[in-house]
Short mmCIF file of C-alpha atoms in Angstrom, two decimals:
data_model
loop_
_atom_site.label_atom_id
_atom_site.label_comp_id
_atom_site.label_asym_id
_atom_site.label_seq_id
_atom_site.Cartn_x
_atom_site.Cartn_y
_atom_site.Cartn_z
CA UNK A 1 0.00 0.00 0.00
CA UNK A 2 1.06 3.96 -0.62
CA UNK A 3 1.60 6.14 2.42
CA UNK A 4 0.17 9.53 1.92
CA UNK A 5 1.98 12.27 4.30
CA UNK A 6 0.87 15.85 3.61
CA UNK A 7 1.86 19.00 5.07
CA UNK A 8 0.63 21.16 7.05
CA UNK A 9 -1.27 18.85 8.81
CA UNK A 10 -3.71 22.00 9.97
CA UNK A 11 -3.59 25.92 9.62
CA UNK A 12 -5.34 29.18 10.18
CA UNK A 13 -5.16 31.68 7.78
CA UNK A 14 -6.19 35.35 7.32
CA UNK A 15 -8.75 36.09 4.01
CA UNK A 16 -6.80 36.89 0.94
CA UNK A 17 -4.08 35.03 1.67
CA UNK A 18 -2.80 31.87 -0.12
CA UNK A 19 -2.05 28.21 1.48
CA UNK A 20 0.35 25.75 -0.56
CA UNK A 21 -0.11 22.07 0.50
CA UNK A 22 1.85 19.83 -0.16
CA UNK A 23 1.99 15.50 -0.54
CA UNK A 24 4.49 13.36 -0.66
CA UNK A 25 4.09 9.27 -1.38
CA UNK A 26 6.13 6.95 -0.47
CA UNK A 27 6.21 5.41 -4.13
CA UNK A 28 6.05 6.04 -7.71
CA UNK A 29 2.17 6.56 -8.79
CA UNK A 30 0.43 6.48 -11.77
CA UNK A 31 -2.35 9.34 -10.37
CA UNK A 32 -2.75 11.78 -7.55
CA UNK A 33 -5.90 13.84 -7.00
CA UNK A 34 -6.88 16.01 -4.22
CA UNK A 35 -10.33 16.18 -2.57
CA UNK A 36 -12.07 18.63 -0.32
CA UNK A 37 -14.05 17.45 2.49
CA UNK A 38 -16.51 19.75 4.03
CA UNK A 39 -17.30 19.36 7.74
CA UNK A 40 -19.51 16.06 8.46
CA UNK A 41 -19.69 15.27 4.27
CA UNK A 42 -18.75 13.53 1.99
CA UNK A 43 -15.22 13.60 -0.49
CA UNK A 44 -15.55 16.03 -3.28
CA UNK A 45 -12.76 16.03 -6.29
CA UNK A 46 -11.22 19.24 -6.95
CA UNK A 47 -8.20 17.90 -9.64
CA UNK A 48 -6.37 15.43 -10.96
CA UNK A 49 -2.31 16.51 -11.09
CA UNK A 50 -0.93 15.28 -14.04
CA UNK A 51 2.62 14.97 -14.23
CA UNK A 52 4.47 16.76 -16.29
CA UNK A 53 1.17 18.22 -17.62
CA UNK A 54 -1.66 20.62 -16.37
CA UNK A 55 -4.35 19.53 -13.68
CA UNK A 56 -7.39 18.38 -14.55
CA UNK A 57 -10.26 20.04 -12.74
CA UNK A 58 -13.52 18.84 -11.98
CA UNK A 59 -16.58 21.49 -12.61
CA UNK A 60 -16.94 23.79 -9.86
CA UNK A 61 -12.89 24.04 -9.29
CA UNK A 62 -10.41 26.67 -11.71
CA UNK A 63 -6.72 26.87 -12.13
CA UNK A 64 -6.66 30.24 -10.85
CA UNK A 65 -8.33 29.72 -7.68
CA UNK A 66 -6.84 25.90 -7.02
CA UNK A 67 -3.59 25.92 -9.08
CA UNK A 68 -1.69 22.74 -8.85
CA UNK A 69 1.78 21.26 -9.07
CA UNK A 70 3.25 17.76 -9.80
CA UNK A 71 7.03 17.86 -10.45
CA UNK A 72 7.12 13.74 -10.31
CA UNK A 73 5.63 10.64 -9.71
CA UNK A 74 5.72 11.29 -6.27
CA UNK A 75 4.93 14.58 -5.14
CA UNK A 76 2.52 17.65 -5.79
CA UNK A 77 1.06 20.86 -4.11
CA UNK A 78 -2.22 22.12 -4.00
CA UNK A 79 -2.26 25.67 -3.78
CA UNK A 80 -5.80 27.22 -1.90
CA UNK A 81 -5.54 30.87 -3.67
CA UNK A 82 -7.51 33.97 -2.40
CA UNK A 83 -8.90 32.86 0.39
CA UNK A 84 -12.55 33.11 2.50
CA UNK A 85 -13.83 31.52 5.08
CA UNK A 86 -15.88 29.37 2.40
CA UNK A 87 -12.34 27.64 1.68
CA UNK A 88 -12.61 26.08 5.44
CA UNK A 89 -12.22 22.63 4.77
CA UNK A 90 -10.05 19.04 4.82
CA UNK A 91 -7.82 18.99 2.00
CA UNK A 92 -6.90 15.28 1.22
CA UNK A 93 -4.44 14.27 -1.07
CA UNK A 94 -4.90 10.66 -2.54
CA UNK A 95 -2.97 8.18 -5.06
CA UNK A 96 -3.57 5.63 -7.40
CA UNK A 97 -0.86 3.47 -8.93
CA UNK A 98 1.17 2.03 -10.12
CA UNK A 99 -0.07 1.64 -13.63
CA UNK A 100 -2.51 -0.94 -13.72
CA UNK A 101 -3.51 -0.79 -9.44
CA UNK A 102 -6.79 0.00 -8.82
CA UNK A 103 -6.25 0.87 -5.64
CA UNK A 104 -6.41 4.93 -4.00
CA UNK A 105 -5.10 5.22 -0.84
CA UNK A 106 -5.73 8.76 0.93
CA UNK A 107 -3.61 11.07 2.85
CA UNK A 108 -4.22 12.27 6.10
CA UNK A 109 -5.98 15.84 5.04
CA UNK A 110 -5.20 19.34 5.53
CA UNK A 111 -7.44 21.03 8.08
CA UNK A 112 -7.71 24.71 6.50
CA UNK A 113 -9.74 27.09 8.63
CA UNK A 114 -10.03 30.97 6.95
CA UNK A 115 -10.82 33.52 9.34
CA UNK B 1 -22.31 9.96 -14.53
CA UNK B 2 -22.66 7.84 -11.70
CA UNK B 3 -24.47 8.44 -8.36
CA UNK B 4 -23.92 6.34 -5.33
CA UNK B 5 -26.39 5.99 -2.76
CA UNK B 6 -25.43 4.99 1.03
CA UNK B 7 -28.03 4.21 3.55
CA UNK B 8 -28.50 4.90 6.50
CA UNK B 9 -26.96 7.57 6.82
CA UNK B 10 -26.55 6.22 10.87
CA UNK B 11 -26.34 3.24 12.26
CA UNK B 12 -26.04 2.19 16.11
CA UNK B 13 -25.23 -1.53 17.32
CA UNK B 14 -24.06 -2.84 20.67
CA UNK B 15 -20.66 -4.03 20.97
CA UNK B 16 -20.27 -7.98 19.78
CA UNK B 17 -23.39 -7.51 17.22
CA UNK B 18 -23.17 -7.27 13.56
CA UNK B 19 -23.13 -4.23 10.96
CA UNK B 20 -24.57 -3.82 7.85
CA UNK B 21 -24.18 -0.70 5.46
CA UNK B 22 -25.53 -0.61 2.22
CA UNK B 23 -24.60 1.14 -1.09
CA UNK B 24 -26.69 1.48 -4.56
CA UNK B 25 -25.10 2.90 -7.84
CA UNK B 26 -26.47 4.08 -11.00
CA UNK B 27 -23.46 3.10 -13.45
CA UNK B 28 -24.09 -0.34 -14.64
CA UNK B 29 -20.50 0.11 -16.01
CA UNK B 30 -18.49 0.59 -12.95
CA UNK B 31 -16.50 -2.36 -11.59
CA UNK B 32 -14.83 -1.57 -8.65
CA UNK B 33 -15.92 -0.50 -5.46
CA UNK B 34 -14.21 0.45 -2.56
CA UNK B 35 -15.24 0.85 1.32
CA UNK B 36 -13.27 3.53 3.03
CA UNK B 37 -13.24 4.10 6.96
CA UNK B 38 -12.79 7.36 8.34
CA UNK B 39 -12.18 8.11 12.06
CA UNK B 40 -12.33 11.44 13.22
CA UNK B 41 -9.23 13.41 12.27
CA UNK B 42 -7.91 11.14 9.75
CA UNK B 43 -8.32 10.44 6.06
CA UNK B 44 -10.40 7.97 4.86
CA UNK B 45 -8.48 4.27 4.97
CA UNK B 46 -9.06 1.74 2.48
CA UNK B 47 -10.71 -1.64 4.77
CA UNK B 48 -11.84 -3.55 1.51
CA UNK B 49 -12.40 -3.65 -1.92
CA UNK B 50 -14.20 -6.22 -4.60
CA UNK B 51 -14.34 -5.67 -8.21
CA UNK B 52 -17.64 -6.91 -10.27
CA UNK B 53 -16.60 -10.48 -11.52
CA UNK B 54 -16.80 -11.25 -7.77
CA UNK B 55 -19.56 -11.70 -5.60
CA UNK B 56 -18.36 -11.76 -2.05
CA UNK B 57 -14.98 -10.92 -0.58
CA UNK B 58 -13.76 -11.36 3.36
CA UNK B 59 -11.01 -10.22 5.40
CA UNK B 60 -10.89 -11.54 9.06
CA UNK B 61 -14.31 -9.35 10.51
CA UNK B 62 -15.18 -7.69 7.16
CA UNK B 63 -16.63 -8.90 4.05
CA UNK B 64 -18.23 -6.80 0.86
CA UNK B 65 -21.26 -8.60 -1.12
CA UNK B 66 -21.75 -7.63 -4.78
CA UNK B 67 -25.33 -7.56 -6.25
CA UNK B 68 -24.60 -6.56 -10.17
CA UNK B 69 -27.74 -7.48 -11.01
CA UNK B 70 -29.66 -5.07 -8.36
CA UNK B 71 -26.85 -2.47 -8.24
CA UNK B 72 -26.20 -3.34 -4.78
CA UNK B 73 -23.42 -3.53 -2.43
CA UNK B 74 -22.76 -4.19 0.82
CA UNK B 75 -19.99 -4.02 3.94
CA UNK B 76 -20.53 -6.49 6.63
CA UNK B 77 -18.86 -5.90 10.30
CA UNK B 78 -19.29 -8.78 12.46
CA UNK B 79 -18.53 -8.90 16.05
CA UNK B 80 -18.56 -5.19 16.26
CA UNK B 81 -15.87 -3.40 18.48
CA UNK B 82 -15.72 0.00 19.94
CA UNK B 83 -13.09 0.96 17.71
CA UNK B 84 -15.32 0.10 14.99
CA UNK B 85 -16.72 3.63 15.32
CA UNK B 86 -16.23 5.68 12.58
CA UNK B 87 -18.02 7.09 9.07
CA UNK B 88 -18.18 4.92 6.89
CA UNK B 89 -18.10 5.68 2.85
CA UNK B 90 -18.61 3.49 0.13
CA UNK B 91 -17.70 4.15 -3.70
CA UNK B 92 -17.83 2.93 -7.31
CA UNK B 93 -15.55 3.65 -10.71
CA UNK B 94 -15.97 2.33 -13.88
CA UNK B 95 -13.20 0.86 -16.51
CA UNK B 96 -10.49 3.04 -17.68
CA UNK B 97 -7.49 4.54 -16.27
CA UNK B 98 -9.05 7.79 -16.03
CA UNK B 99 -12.40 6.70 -14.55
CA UNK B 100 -12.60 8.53 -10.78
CA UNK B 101 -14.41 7.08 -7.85
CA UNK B 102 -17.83 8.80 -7.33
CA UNK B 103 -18.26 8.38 -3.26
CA UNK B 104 -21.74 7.92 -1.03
CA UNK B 105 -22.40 10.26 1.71
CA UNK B 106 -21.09 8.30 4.24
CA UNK B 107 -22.54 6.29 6.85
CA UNK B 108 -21.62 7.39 11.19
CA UNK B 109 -21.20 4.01 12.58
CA UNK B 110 -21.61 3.87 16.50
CA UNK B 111 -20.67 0.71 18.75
CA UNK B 112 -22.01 1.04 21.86
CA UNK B 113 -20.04 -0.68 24.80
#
């Protein structure tokens, strides 16, 4: 199985600001995504990060306000731009992979509150 | 696109006593589906798995049953524990290496000592 670490594990930021988080696995995979979680629901896709390539983003979700990184097969950033208190959320990184796994493991989530 | 439906949305059992959670989908074309537990504070972390071309699969407490035929599927928690407590989500994805898992709503599972 992939271990997911992701950092900051939790953080309180001003409005306006920007958060970069960030997720390391411990292997090479074939996908990452990242998911918000609102309070007491479900998992809600924002992107998949592409390596070597842009993210692709589910509707609701933009570049501009969620831009994302993926350098390699094992790392990427989420970056939570311009933010209000409507960002407030988990942030969970997840994999899939190696080619052909079915698989997705999750990190352990970002706890984001925007004050 | 697919829609997964969980149900109940809570469930309460007394410690030793069995759990049953139960997930529809839509998709006639997905073939995988995952159960995910998630306690609080944590991600979600994958318990169990079966893909459609089987009907039931088991690991030590837990099982998952399969219905292709109603669009059902099931986790099964026997012997229920205190640390059993936790939401619960099921999910489906089709074929394809870009197919995504489309998750249920989750399920609060309480043991009660």
């Amino acid at each position: 199985s992939a271990v997911i670490s992701q950092k900051p594990s939790r953080d309180i930021c001003q409005r306006g600001t920007s958060l970069t988080i960030q997720c390391q696995v411990d292997s090479q995979v074939t996908m990452m995504f990242w998911y918000r979680q609102q309070p007491g629901q479900s998992l809600t896709l924002i992107a998949t990060a592409n390596q070597g390539s842009e993210a692709t983003y589910e509707s609701g979700f933009v570049i501009d306000k969620f831009p994302i990184s993926r350098p390699n097969l094992t790392f990427s950033t989420l970056t939570v731009s311009n933010m209000s208190p409507e960002d407030s959320s988990i942030y969970l990184c997840s994999s899939r992979g190696p080619s052909g796994s079915e698989t997705q493991y999750f990190g352990p989530g970002t706890r984001l509150l925007v004050l | 696109g697919e829609n997964v439906e969980q149900h109940p949305s809570t469930l309460s059992v007394q410690e030793g006593d069995s759990a049953v959670i139960k997930c529809s989908y839509s998709d006639s074309a997905s073939n995988y589906f995952p159960w995910y537990k998630q306690e609080l504070g944590k991600g979600p972390q994958l318990i169990i798995d079966i893909r459609s071309n089987v009907g039931e699969k088991k690991d030590q407490r837990i099982a998952v049953t399969l219905n292709k035929t109603a669009k059902h599927f099931s986790l099964h928690i026997t012997e229920t524990q205190p640390e059993d407590s936790a939401v619960y989500f099921c999910a489906a994805r089709g074929e394809g290496a870009n197919s995504k898992l489309t998750f249920g709503k989750g399920i609060t599972l309480s043991v009660r000592p």
